[in-house]
Short mmCIF file of C-alpha atoms in Angstrom, two decimals:
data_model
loop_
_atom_site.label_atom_id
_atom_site.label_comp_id
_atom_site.label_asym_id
_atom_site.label_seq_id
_atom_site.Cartn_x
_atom_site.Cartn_y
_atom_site.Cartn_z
CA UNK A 1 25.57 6.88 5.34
CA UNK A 2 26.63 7.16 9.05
CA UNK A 3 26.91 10.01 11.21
CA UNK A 4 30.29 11.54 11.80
CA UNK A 5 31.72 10.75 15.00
CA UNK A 6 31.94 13.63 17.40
CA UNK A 7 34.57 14.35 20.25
CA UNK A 8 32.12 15.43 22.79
CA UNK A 9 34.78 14.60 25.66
CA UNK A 10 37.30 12.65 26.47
CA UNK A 11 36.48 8.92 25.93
CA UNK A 12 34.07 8.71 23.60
CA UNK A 13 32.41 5.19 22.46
CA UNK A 14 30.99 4.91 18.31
CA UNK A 15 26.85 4.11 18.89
CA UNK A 16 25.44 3.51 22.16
CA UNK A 17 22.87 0.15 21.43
CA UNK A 18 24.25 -3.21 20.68
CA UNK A 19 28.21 -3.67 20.17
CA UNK A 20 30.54 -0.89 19.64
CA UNK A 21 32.12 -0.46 16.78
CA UNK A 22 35.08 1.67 18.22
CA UNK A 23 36.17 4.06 21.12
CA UNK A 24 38.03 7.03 20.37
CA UNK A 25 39.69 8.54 23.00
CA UNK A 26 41.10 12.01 22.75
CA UNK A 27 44.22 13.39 25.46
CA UNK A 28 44.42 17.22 25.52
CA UNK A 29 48.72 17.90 25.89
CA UNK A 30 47.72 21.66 26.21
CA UNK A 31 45.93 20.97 29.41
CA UNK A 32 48.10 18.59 31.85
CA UNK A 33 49.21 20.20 34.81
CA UNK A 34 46.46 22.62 34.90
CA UNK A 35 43.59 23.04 37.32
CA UNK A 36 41.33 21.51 34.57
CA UNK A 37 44.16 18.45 34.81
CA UNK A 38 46.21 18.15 37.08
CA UNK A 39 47.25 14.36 36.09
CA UNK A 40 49.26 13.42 33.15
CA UNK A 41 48.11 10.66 30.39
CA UNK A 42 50.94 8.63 28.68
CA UNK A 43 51.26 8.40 25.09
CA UNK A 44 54.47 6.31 24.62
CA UNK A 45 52.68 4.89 21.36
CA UNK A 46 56.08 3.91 19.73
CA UNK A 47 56.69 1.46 22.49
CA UNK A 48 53.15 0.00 22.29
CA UNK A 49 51.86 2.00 25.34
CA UNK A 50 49.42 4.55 26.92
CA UNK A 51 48.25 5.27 29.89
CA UNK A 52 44.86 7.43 30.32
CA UNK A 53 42.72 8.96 33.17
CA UNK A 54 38.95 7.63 33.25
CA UNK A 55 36.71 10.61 33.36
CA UNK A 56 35.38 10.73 36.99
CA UNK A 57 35.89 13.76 38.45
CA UNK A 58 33.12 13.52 41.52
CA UNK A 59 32.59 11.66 44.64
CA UNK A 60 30.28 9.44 43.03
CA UNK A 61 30.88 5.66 41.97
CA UNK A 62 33.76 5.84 39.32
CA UNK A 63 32.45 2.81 37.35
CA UNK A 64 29.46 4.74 36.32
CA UNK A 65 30.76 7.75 34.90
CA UNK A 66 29.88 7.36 31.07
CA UNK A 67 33.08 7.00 29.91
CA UNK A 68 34.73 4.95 32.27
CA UNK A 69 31.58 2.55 32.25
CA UNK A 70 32.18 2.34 28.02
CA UNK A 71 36.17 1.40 28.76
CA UNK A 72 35.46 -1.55 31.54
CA UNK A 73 33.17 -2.87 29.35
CA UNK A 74 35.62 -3.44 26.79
CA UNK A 75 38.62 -4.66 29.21
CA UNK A 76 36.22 -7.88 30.01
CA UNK A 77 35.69 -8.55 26.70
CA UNK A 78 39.92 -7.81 25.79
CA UNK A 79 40.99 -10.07 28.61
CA UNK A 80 38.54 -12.65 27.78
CA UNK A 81 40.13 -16.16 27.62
CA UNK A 82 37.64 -17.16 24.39
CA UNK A 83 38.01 -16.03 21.31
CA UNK A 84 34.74 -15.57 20.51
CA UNK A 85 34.16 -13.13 23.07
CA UNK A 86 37.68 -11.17 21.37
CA UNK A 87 35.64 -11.06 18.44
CA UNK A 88 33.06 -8.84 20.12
CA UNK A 89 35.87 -6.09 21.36
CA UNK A 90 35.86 -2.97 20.18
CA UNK A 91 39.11 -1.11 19.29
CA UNK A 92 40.37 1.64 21.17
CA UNK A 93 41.47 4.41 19.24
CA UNK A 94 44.24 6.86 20.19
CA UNK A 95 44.36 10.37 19.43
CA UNK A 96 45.93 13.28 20.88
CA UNK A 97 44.89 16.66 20.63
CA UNK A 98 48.18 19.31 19.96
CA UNK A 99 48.50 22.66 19.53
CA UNK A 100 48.98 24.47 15.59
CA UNK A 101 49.67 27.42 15.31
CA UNK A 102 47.95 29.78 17.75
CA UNK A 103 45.26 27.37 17.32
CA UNK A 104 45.07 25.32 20.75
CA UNK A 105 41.98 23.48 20.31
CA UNK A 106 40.24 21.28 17.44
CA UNK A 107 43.60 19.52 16.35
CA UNK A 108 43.98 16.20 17.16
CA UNK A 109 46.49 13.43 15.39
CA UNK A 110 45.82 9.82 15.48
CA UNK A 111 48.30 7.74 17.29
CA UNK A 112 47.46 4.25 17.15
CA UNK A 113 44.57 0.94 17.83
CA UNK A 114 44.79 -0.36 21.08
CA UNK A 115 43.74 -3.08 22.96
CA UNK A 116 42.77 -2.32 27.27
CA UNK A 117 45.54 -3.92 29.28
CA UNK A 118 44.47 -3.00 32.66
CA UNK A 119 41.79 -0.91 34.72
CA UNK A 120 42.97 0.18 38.11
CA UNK A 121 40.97 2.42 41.10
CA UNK A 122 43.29 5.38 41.84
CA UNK A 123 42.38 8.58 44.26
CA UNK A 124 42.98 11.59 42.81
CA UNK A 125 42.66 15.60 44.00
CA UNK A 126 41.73 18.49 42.26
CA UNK A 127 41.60 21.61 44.27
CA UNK A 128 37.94 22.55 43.34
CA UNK A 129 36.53 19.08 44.11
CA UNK A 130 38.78 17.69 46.55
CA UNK A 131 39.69 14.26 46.69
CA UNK A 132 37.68 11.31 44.85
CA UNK A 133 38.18 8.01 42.56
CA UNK A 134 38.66 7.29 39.74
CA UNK A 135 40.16 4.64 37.00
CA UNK A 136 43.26 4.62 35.70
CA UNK A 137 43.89 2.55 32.18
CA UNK A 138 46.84 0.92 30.53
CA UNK A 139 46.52 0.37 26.62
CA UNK A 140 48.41 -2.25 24.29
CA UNK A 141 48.82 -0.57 21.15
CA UNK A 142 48.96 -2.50 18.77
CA UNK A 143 51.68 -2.59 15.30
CA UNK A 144 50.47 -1.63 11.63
CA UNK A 145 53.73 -3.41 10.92
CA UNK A 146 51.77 -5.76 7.45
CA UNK A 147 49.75 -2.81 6.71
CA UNK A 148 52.70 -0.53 6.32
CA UNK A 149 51.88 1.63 8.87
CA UNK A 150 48.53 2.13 7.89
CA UNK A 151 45.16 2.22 9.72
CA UNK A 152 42.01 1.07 7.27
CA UNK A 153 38.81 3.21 8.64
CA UNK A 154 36.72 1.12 6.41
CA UNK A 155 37.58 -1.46 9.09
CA UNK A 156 35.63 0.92 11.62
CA UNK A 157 33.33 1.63 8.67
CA UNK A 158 32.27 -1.99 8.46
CA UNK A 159 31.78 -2.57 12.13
CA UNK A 160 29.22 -0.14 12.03
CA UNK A 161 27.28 -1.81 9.33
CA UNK A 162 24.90 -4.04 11.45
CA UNK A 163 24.24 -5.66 8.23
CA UNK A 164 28.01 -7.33 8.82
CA UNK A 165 28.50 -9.96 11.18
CA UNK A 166 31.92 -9.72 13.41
CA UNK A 167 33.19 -12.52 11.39
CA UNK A 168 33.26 -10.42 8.11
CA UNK A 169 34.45 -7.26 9.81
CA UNK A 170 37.30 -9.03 11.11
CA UNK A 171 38.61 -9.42 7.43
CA UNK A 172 39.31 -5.62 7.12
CA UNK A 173 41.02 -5.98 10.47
CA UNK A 174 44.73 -5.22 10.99
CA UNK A 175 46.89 -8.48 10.46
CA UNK A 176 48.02 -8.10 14.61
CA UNK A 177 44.33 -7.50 15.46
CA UNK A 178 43.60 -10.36 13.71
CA UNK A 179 46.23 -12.51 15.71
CA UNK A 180 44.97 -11.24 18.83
CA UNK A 181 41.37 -12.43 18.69
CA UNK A 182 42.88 -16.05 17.52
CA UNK A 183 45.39 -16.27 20.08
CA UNK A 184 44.60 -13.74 22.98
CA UNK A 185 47.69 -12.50 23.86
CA UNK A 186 48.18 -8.68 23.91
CA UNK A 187 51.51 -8.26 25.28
CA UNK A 188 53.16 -10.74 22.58
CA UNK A 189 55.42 -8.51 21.06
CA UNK A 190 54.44 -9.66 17.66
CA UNK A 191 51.72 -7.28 18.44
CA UNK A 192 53.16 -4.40 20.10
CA UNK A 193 53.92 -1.58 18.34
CA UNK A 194 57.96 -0.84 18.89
CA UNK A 195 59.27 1.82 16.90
CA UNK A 196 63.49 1.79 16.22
CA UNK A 197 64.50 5.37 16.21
CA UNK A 198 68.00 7.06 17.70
CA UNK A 199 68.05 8.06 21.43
CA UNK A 200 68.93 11.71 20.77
CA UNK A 201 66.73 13.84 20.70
CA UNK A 202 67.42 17.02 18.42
CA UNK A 203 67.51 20.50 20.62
CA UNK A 204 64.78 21.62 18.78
CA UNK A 205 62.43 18.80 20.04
CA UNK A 206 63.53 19.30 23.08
CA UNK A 207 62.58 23.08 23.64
CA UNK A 208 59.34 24.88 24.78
CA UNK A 209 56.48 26.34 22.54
CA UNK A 210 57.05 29.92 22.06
CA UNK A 211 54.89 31.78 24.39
CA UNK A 212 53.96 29.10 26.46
CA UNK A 213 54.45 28.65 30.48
CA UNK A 214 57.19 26.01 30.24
CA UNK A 215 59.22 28.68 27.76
CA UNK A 216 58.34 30.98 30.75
CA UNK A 217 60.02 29.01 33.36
CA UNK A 218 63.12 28.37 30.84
CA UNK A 219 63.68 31.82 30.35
CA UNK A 220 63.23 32.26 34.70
CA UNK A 221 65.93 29.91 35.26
CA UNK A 222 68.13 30.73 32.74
CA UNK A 223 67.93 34.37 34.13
CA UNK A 224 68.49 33.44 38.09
CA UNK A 225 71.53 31.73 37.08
CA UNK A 226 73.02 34.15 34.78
CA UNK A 227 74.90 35.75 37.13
#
């Protein structure tokens, strides 16, 4: 029986000896633009893309920060030309953390298994630190398109069995998973995830959380203008 898996912080990598089974990472909506985060992540998951801040937030070497470390790790072994190094990578898995309710923290909703697409150095500020480095990342998520828009956990299940080799894991792997290790290509768009859906948006999507600051600054502009 294995341990649950805990979201202790933002990036946070399944086991820490031998290969890793999976990394979930976990963006908190209820705290961009604040002075805890002042940068935006990206979850654009129904076009096969997210973009995510490492977690450096110091003047020290952003490459060793735990979870930063876990993620360029795993974007060697994703952009590796051989397939049997592919076979190695862990999945990255998407979740983002929403607000129910009067209930801001503890929900979070899965979005999606994604592969690392890129790891760039960017400087950042944040007005009790100042300036530093740190990584930003660019995910490939990937479609559920043959599994009917289902995700198997007893894929993850089996990849933490050390009993299994990578070559029997791979069997309860996603069909575009799958086709990635053979073939290597991420941004095929066999393997993308691309959602149809109609360009308007409904007014309801479209306005504020009651109570929140944004509803706030609605109400502020609607009432300068009123007159």
């Amino acid at each position: 029986e294995f341990r649950r898996v805990l979201f202790r912080s933002g990036i946070n990598p399944i086991g820490s000896k031998g290969n890793c089974p999976a990394i979930l990472i976990s963006s908190s909506v209820h705290k961009h633009g604040s002075k805890e985060t002042p940068w935006q992540d990206e979850f654009d998951v129904d076009q096969g893309f997210a973009r995510y801040f490492g977690d450096n937030k110091s003047s020290l070497d952003p490459s060793e920060s735990s979870g930063n470390k876990a993620l360029l790790e795993q974007f060697a072994l994703h952009n590796s030309g051989l397939a049997e190094i592919r076979r190695l990578a862990a999945p990255i898995l998407l979740f983002k953390s929403v607000q129910v309710g009067a209930r801001i923290k503890g929900n979070r909703v899965f979005q999606g298994v994604a592969l690392v697409n890129s790891a760039e150095r960017v400087s950042q500020f944040q007005k009790d630190i100042g300036y530093f480095t740190n990584y930003v990342f660019e995910f490939t998520v990937l479609n559920l398109v043959d599994e009917n828009d289902y995700f198997n956990w007893d894929w993850i299940s089996a990849r933490r069995d050390t009993s299994l080799s990578p070559e029997e894991t791979l069997k309860l792997a996603p069909k575009s998973w799958r086709q990635w290790v053979e073939f290597g290509d991420m941004n095929s768009p066999k393997l993308r995830r691309k959602v149809s859906r109609f360009r308007t948006i409904p007014k309801l999507e479209q306005l504020p959380t009651k109570g929140s600051r944004e509803e706030k600054c609605l109400r502020d502009i609607y009432k300068h203008y009123q007159s």
